[in-house]
Amino acid sequence: AMEEARQLVDCFWRELGDDFGAGLEVQLLEFRPVGLDVGGLLRRHPESHKVGVYGETCYARFYLHEYLPQASRAVWLDPDTILEADVTRLYRTPMAHALAAVPEGECCFEHAQRMAELVGANASAHSLLQELNPSDWFNSGVLVLDLDRWRDGGITHELERLVGATELFYPDQLALNLMFGEHYDHLDWRWNVHGMGGPGEYRYPQR
């Protein structure tokens, strides 16, 4: 896997060119096993694959403070994210909480509820969903994390507990919403715009 990653980095540099890539550095990090028995949960709940379980790497965002021990902040981008702007502004977003994300609102929360019915999510997932305020629901594909707060707050341990309680339903996203609720910084909607495949009824604000 690391060799494939190096080949991707080489391709990245070839596409950018020497001038454009000046001053940039790419550091490859070896994936570490997460503190979750993802394989065991999948064996007990094979239906979970219907809601997009992506394996252990999906949960790496829970451990960024361990991967980057000297960093005070990190930006997480899901691999299907297409960048169209300089993320320096995103990285420098003023933050009062441990997490910043784009709120999706009620329609995407209702989509999660429908999926819970469709795949037969466990009683705990159903119950915990009801505790959330639909207007606070956020997407976990683009995040800014205050890593100092993650180190101090026991956040990762609680996320691991929540993933186990919900048995991989809406894998990392439900756990993160349950963990933070309304207590996250709102990013401008332009930082996480869905393309094809998102809930069809979602409408973005007028420009």
XYZ file of N, CA and C in Angstrom:
621
model
N 0.821 -1.193 0.000
C 0.000 0.000 0.000
C 0.870 1.265 0.000
N 1.966 1.257 0.732
C 2.836 2.427 0.780
C 3.494 2.661 -0.581
N 3.839 1.589 -1.282
C 4.437 1.750 -2.609
C 3.432 2.365 -3.573
N 2.185 1.922 -3.500
C 1.151 2.524 -4.340
C 0.973 4.001 -4.003
N 1.047 4.325 -2.713
C 0.923 5.717 -2.292
C 2.071 6.552 -2.850
N 3.284 5.997 -2.843
C 4.432 6.728 -3.390
C 4.250 6.984 -4.877
N 3.687 6.016 -5.588
C 3.443 6.201 -7.018
C 2.429 7.315 -7.259
N 1.423 7.383 -6.390
C 0.439 8.459 -6.509
C 1.086 9.824 -6.252
N 1.975 9.885 -5.272
C 2.674 11.140 -4.988
C 3.541 11.544 -6.174
N 4.236 10.585 -6.779
C 5.052 10.880 -7.959
C 4.183 11.433 -9.087
N 3.013 10.833 -9.274
C 2.079 11.310 -10.290
C 1.616 12.734 -9.966
N 1.378 12.987 -8.699
C 0.955 14.311 -8.229
C 1.982 15.364 -8.615
N 3.272 15.061 -8.359
C 4.316 16.036 -8.658
C 4.469 16.252 -10.155
N 4.331 15.167 -10.919
C 4.448 15.307 -12.378
C 3.342 16.202 -12.926
N 2.138 16.052 -12.373
C 1.014 16.860 -12.844
C 1.173 18.327 -12.443
N 1.680 18.580 -11.247
C 1.829 19.951 -10.772
C 2.950 20.697 -11.476
N 4.038 19.995 -11.740
C 5.203 20.668 -12.292
C 6.057 21.264 -11.193
N 7.339 21.441 -11.495
C 8.286 21.902 -10.486
C 7.956 23.283 -9.952
N 7.549 24.196 -10.828
C 7.298 25.571 -10.390
C 6.081 25.662 -9.483
N 4.974 25.035 -9.906
C 3.737 25.124 -9.136
C 3.872 24.443 -7.785
N 4.642 23.370 -7.730
C 4.767 22.610 -6.492
C 5.865 23.088 -5.572
N 6.494 24.188 -5.912
C 7.595 24.694 -5.087
C 7.107 25.023 -3.681
N 7.830 24.522 -2.694
C 7.483 24.806 -1.303
C 6.495 23.826 -0.692
N 5.906 22.949 -1.506
C 4.969 21.961 -0.974
C 5.709 20.704 -0.537
N 5.177 20.066 0.468
C 5.765 18.820 0.958
C 4.660 17.800 1.172
N 4.891 16.590 0.725
C 3.944 15.497 0.937
C 4.601 14.475 1.860
N 3.947 14.179 2.960
C 4.468 13.211 3.922
C 3.517 12.031 3.987
N 4.027 10.849 3.731
C 3.215 9.636 3.787
C 3.258 9.063 5.201
N 2.091 8.669 5.703
C 1.981 8.107 7.040
C 1.443 6.691 6.954
N 2.080 5.785 7.641
C 1.634 4.390 7.674
C 0.340 4.298 8.463
N -0.670 3.619 7.887
C -1.939 3.474 8.595
C -1.759 2.599 9.825
N -2.360 3.034 10.930
C -2.288 2.292 12.183
C -3.648 1.663 12.482
N -3.660 0.464 13.032
C -4.948 -0.137 13.409
C -5.711 0.779 14.359
N -7.005 0.878 14.159
C -7.827 1.750 14.994
C -8.297 0.985 16.227
N -8.805 1.721 17.200
C -9.279 1.103 18.434
C -10.703 0.606 18.328
N -11.035 0.039 17.179
C -12.394 -0.457 16.925
C -12.308 -1.831 16.287
N -13.190 -2.719 16.668
C -13.247 -4.047 16.049
C -14.191 -3.972 14.850
N -13.743 -3.285 13.793
C -14.601 -3.091 12.626
C -14.946 -4.429 11.975
N -13.939 -5.311 11.850
C -14.195 -6.618 11.243
C -15.220 -7.417 12.024
N -15.107 -7.415 13.353
C -16.064 -8.151 14.179
C -17.462 -7.598 14.063
N -17.589 -6.267 14.054
C -18.905 -5.645 13.910
C -19.518 -5.970 12.560
N -18.695 -5.980 11.513
C -19.220 -6.308 10.179
C -19.681 -7.753 10.098
N -18.951 -8.647 10.754
C -19.371 -10.053 10.740
C -20.691 -10.234 11.472
N -20.888 -9.480 12.553
C -22.139 -9.601 13.301
C -23.283 -8.858 12.616
N -22.931 -7.833 11.813
C -23.956 -7.007 11.181
C -23.604 -6.797 9.715
N -23.674 -7.867 8.894
C -23.265 -7.743 7.484
C -24.107 -6.746 6.706
N -25.300 -6.415 7.203
C -26.139 -5.439 6.504
C -25.541 -4.045 6.547
N -24.550 -3.824 7.423
C -23.974 -2.500 7.560
C -23.320 -2.009 6.279
N -22.930 -2.935 5.389
C -22.276 -2.497 4.155
C -23.203 -1.661 3.291
N -24.504 -1.763 3.546
C -25.461 -1.021 2.736
C -25.410 0.481 2.993
N -24.807 0.884 4.089
C -24.735 2.312 4.389
C -23.299 2.823 4.286
N -22.507 2.152 3.458
C -21.213 2.724 3.112
C -20.126 2.534 4.143
N -19.948 1.325 4.663
C -18.823 1.069 5.550
C -17.574 0.940 4.685
N -16.576 1.752 4.936
C -15.404 1.795 4.081
C -14.196 1.131 4.712
N -14.385 0.356 5.761
C -13.270 -0.285 6.420
C -12.642 0.628 7.464
N -11.548 0.168 8.026
C -10.941 0.875 9.154
C -10.447 2.266 8.779
N -9.995 2.463 7.540
C -9.448 3.770 7.175
C -10.484 4.879 7.297
N -11.762 4.511 7.244
C -12.832 5.498 7.417
C -12.711 6.212 8.761
N -12.153 5.533 9.752
C -12.108 6.070 11.115
C -10.779 6.743 11.446
N -9.892 6.842 10.463
C -8.592 7.462 10.726
C -8.747 8.904 11.187
N -9.831 9.563 10.773
C -10.042 10.969 11.189
C -10.210 11.100 12.700
N -10.533 10.003 13.391
C -10.650 10.040 14.850
C -9.283 10.138 15.537
N -8.207 9.854 14.792
C -6.886 9.692 15.403
C -5.842 10.661 14.832
N -6.280 11.727 14.197
C -5.327 12.637 13.562
C -4.368 13.267 14.564
N -4.825 13.464 15.794
C -3.934 14.044 16.811
C -2.784 13.095 17.148
N -2.975 11.794 16.882
C -1.903 10.830 17.107
C -0.981 10.749 15.893
N -1.535 10.832 14.708
C -0.716 10.834 13.495
C 0.141 12.095 13.402
N -0.373 13.200 13.904
C 0.295 14.497 13.770
C 0.550 15.082 15.163
N 1.459 14.489 15.920
C 1.615 14.872 17.336
C 2.105 16.306 17.543
N 2.749 16.897 16.542
C 3.262 18.258 16.691
C 2.306 19.312 16.136
N 1.249 18.878 15.479
C 0.338 19.830 14.826
C -0.763 20.266 15.787
N -1.155 21.517 15.668
C -2.241 22.027 16.500
C -3.580 21.976 15.781
N -3.548 21.766 14.479
C -4.784 21.773 13.702
C -4.597 20.905 12.457
N -5.685 20.372 11.931
C -5.633 19.570 10.702
C -6.919 19.769 9.916
N -6.805 19.620 8.602
C -7.968 19.603 7.713
C -8.132 18.178 7.198
N -9.339 17.638 7.342
C -9.638 16.304 6.808
C -10.505 16.461 5.560
N -10.079 15.810 4.468
C -10.852 15.799 3.231
C -11.078 14.346 2.828
N -12.328 13.959 2.631
C -12.605 12.617 2.130
C -11.975 12.452 0.743
N -11.630 11.203 0.372
C -10.917 10.994 -0.905
C -11.731 11.348 -2.150
N -13.046 11.517 -2.020
C -13.850 11.891 -3.194
C -14.049 13.409 -3.291
N -13.280 14.166 -2.506
C -13.397 15.623 -2.516
C -12.574 16.219 -3.651
N -13.176 17.117 -4.404
C -12.488 17.838 -5.472
C -12.218 19.261 -4.980
N -10.956 19.647 -4.977
C -10.574 20.969 -4.492
C -10.651 21.988 -5.623
N -11.302 23.106 -5.339
C -11.387 24.191 -6.303
C -10.974 25.524 -5.695
N -10.372 25.497 -4.528
C -9.932 26.731 -3.867
C -8.757 26.403 -2.957
N -8.034 27.434 -2.574
C -6.909 27.306 -1.654
C -7.451 26.979 -0.264
N -7.038 25.841 0.285
C -7.565 25.425 1.588
C -6.846 26.104 2.752
N -5.919 27.026 2.447
C -5.274 27.763 3.531
C -6.310 28.513 4.355
N -7.299 29.121 3.690
C -8.351 29.846 4.408
C -9.167 28.900 5.276
N -9.394 27.695 4.762
C -10.133 26.695 5.538
C -9.335 26.321 6.789
N -8.051 26.087 6.613
C -7.185 25.712 7.737
C -7.167 26.790 8.822
N -7.254 28.042 8.408
C -7.162 29.166 9.345
C -8.509 29.623 9.872
N -9.541 28.850 9.638
C -10.866 29.202 10.137
C -10.845 29.459 11.650
N -11.374 30.583 12.106
C -11.472 30.804 13.557
C -12.339 29.718 14.193
N -11.875 29.143 15.286
C -12.588 28.034 15.912
C -12.749 28.243 17.403
N -13.933 27.915 17.902
C -14.202 27.942 19.339
C -14.444 26.536 19.874
N -14.466 25.543 18.966
C -14.737 24.150 19.340
C -13.644 23.240 18.785
N -13.746 21.973 19.085
C -12.754 21.001 18.624
C -12.941 20.619 17.171
N -14.093 20.970 16.593
C -14.410 20.535 15.230
C -15.134 21.648 14.488
N -14.849 21.752 13.190
C -15.594 22.646 12.301
C -16.064 21.835 11.104
N -17.311 22.059 10.678
C -17.895 21.291 9.577
C -18.989 22.118 8.918
N -19.460 21.617 7.784
C -20.561 22.280 7.074
C -21.881 21.652 7.513
N -22.791 22.429 8.094
C -24.102 21.870 8.466
C -24.925 21.550 7.224
N -25.574 20.393 7.250
C -26.403 19.972 6.114
C -27.886 20.199 6.369
N -28.290 20.155 7.618
C -29.676 20.457 7.942
C -30.612 19.273 7.892
N -31.891 19.602 7.898
C -32.929 18.601 8.140
C -33.053 17.561 7.038
N -32.898 17.972 5.778
C -33.134 16.997 4.705
C -32.123 15.862 4.755
N -30.858 16.164 5.064
C -29.850 15.117 5.133
C -29.998 14.280 6.402
N -30.470 14.907 7.465
C -30.773 14.144 8.677
C -31.916 13.170 8.408
N -32.934 13.625 7.701
C -34.064 12.756 7.366
C -33.626 11.606 6.462
N -32.644 11.874 5.601
C -32.086 10.807 4.770
C -31.456 9.730 5.648
N -30.721 10.146 6.690
C -30.130 9.180 7.620
C -31.212 8.370 8.323
N -32.307 9.021 8.690
C -33.413 8.308 9.331
C -34.025 7.273 8.397
N -34.191 7.638 7.132
C -34.740 6.685 6.166
C -33.804 5.503 5.965
N -32.502 5.766 5.939
C -31.542 4.676 5.801
C -31.580 3.752 7.010
N -31.794 4.323 8.191
C -31.887 3.502 9.401
C -33.050 2.521 9.292
N -34.163 2.978 8.731
C -35.312 2.097 8.532
C -35.018 1.059 7.455
N -34.364 1.502 6.383
C -34.120 0.624 5.236
C -33.225 -0.550 5.587
N -32.138 -0.298 6.315
C -31.163 -1.352 6.588
C -31.380 -2.019 7.938
N -32.369 -1.549 8.701
C -32.628 -2.168 9.990
C -31.557 -1.863 11.017
N -31.209 -0.577 11.145
C -30.218 -0.181 12.164
C -30.691 -0.619 13.543
N -29.741 -0.843 14.441
C -30.106 -1.366 15.758
C -30.885 -0.337 16.580
N -31.464 -0.802 17.665
C -32.319 0.057 18.489
C -31.541 1.240 19.050
N -30.267 1.021 19.368
C -29.455 2.092 19.914
C -29.268 3.210 18.892
N -28.997 2.850 17.634
C -28.829 3.857 16.586
C -30.106 4.654 16.397
N -31.261 3.954 16.369
C -32.554 4.639 16.240
C -32.763 5.614 17.395
N -32.496 5.141 18.603
C -32.715 5.962 19.785
C -31.798 7.177 19.799
N -30.526 6.971 19.478
C -29.570 8.074 19.495
C -29.867 9.097 18.411
N -30.355 8.634 17.258
C -30.747 9.568 16.197
C -31.819 10.536 16.693
N -32.727 10.023 17.492
C -33.823 10.862 17.979
C -33.338 11.948 18.938
N -32.153 11.778 19.491
C -31.624 12.772 20.420
C -31.014 13.980 19.703
N -30.801 13.847 18.391
C -30.141 14.911 17.643
C -31.130 15.965 17.166
N -30.668 17.184 17.085
C -31.437 18.264 16.478
C -31.170 18.226 14.978
N -32.197 17.961 14.151
C -31.965 17.818 12.701
C -31.230 18.994 12.073
N -31.467 20.197 12.560
C -30.839 21.369 11.960
C -29.334 21.429 12.236
N -28.848 20.648 13.210
C -27.422 20.642 13.537
C -26.631 19.587 12.762
N -27.316 18.713 12.026
C -26.665 17.593 11.333
C -25.595 18.117 10.369
N -24.392 17.548 10.425
C -23.312 17.979 9.537
C -22.699 16.788 8.818
N -22.031 17.097 7.713
C -21.343 16.091 6.913
C -19.893 15.986 7.362
N -19.363 14.774 7.397
C -18.013 14.567 7.931
C -16.943 14.469 6.848
N -17.285 14.782 5.597
C -16.322 14.646 4.508
C -15.289 15.752 4.451
N -15.622 16.933 4.972
C -14.684 18.056 5.056
C -14.735 18.574 6.484
N -13.618 18.469 7.181
C -13.572 18.849 8.587
C -12.305 19.650 8.878
N -12.401 20.538 9.839
C -11.220 21.155 10.434
C -11.212 20.728 11.896
N -10.074 20.239 12.365
C -9.975 19.711 13.723
C -8.948 20.495 14.527
N -9.342 20.943 15.689
C -8.420 21.553 16.644
C -7.794 20.402 17.437
N -6.610 20.001 17.038
C -6.002 18.783 17.584
C -5.623 18.918 19.046
N -5.341 20.131 19.494
C -5.035 20.311 20.918
C -6.258 19.976 21.767
N -7.430 20.386 21.320
C -8.651 20.047 22.052
C -8.933 18.552 21.988
N -8.611 17.912 20.866
C -8.803 16.463 20.772
C -7.890 15.732 21.745
N -6.678 16.220 21.907
C -5.749 15.553 22.822
C -6.211 15.663 24.267
N -6.831 16.753 24.595
C -7.179 17.020 25.992
C -8.563 16.520 26.401
N -9.430 16.231 25.418
C -10.829 16.033 25.746
C -11.357 14.616 25.798
N -10.521 13.608 25.537
C -11.022 12.238 25.525
C -12.030 11.986 24.415
N -11.935 12.758 23.336
C -12.926 12.683 22.261
C -12.872 11.341 21.547
N -11.669 10.885 21.239
C -11.530 9.650 20.467
C -12.148 8.465 21.191
N -11.915 8.358 22.485
C -12.462 7.237 23.257
C -13.994 7.232 23.193
N -14.594 8.401 23.298
C -16.055 8.479 23.251
C -16.570 8.155 21.846
N -15.857 8.559 20.810
C -16.258 8.217 19.440
C -16.203 6.708 19.221
N -15.179 6.068 19.745
C -15.084 4.608 19.638
C -16.292 3.954 20.307
N -16.680 4.456 21.456
C -17.839 3.908 22.157
C -19.113 4.082 21.329
N -19.272 5.242 20.711
C -20.472 5.529 19.937
C -20.547 4.670 18.678
N -19.418 4.439 18.022
C -19.411 3.566 16.848
C -19.836 2.154 17.236
N -19.344 1.691 18.381
C -19.762 0.373 18.860
C -21.236 0.324 19.197
N -21.740 1.381 19.824
C -23.152 1.414 20.219
C -24.081 1.442 19.011
N -23.668 2.116 17.949
C -24.522 2.223 16.756
C -24.204 1.150 15.726
N -23.221 0.306 16.021
C -22.896 -0.868 15.212
C -22.666 -0.521 13.746
N -21.834 0.506 13.526
C -21.348 0.912 12.208
C -22.380 1.622 11.347
N -23.584 1.877 11.874
C -24.551 2.593 11.050
C -24.063 4.022 10.809
N -24.115 4.462 9.556
C -23.584 5.783 9.146
C -22.218 5.981 9.796
N -21.260 5.143 9.437
C -20.063 4.836 10.211
C -19.494 5.947 11.095
N -18.714 6.846 10.525
C -18.101 7.892 11.345
C -19.024 9.092 11.527
N -19.891 9.327 10.546
C -20.687 10.564 10.549
C -21.692 10.614 11.692
N -22.386 9.510 11.953
C -23.334 9.501 13.057
C -22.612 9.673 14.382
N -21.494 8.966 14.550
C -20.737 9.087 15.807
C -20.276 10.527 16.033
N -19.795 11.180 14.991
C -19.334 12.562 15.131
C -20.489 13.509 15.463
N -21.639 13.312 14.828
C -22.799 14.150 15.126
C -23.275 13.935 16.551
N -23.252 12.691 17.008
C -23.653 12.409 18.386
C -22.661 13.021 19.371
N -21.394 12.983 19.015
C -20.360 13.501 19.907
C -20.455 15.017 20.055
N -20.640 15.703 18.942
C -20.547 17.162 18.973
C -21.902 17.867 18.983
N -22.955 17.245 18.451
C -24.261 17.883 18.471
C -24.229 19.274 17.857
N -24.603 20.271 18.644
C -24.562 21.661 18.167
C -23.229 22.335 18.455
N -22.344 21.622 19.132
C -21.105 22.240 19.613
C -19.965 22.054 18.609
N -20.127 22.636 17.442
C -19.077 22.656 16.439
C -19.149 23.984 15.696
N -18.060 24.354 15.069
C -18.014 25.600 14.312
C -18.555 25.361 12.908
N -19.402 26.258 12.447
C -20.030 26.111 11.137
C -19.136 26.686 10.045
N -18.804 25.848 9.073
C -18.069 26.302 7.902
C -19.042 26.792 6.842
N -18.574 27.699 5.999
C -19.373 28.150 4.864
C -19.736 26.953 3.982
N -20.965 26.920 3.484
C -21.455 25.775 2.710
C -20.606 25.489 1.486
N -19.892 26.497 0.969
C -19.088 26.305 -0.246
C -17.907 25.361 -0.034
N -17.549 25.103 1.225
C -16.444 24.187 1.490
C -16.841 22.724 1.357
N -18.128 22.423 1.251
C -18.536 21.014 1.136
C -19.839 20.943 0.355
N -19.717 21.058 -0.961
C -20.878 21.022 -1.849
C -20.997 19.629 -2.441
N -22.150 19.014 -2.275
C -22.361 17.673 -2.802
C -22.579 17.708 -4.298
N -22.066 16.694 -4.964
C -22.355 16.511 -6.378
C -23.409 15.444 -6.556
N -23.250 14.621 -7.568
C -24.200 13.536 -7.800
C -24.102 12.527 -6.661
N -25.238 11.955 -6.292
C -25.246 10.920 -5.278
C -25.699 11.381 -3.923
N -25.811 12.699 -3.702
C -26.295 13.205 -2.428
C -27.802 13.211 -2.395
N -28.386 13.468 -1.229
C -29.844 13.560 -1.135
C -30.397 14.564 -2.134
N -31.291 14.126 -3.003
C -31.736 14.932 -4.125
C -32.484 16.183 -3.741
N -33.085 16.191 -2.536
C -33.889 17.346 -2.169
C -33.077 18.473 -1.538
N -31.757 18.244 -1.344
C -30.952 19.279 -0.689
C -30.795 20.488 -1.606
N -30.956 21.675 -1.050
C -30.802 22.911 -1.818
C -29.772 23.814 -1.135
N -28.807 24.271 -1.893
C -27.803 25.166 -1.349
C -28.307 26.600 -1.396
N -27.768 27.451 -0.535
C -28.186 28.865 -0.547
C -27.864 29.507 -1.896
N -28.576 30.564 -2.206
C -28.278 31.318 -3.413
C -26.926 31.993 -3.245
N -26.172 32.059 -4.318
C -24.859 32.703 -4.269
C -25.008 34.191 -4.016
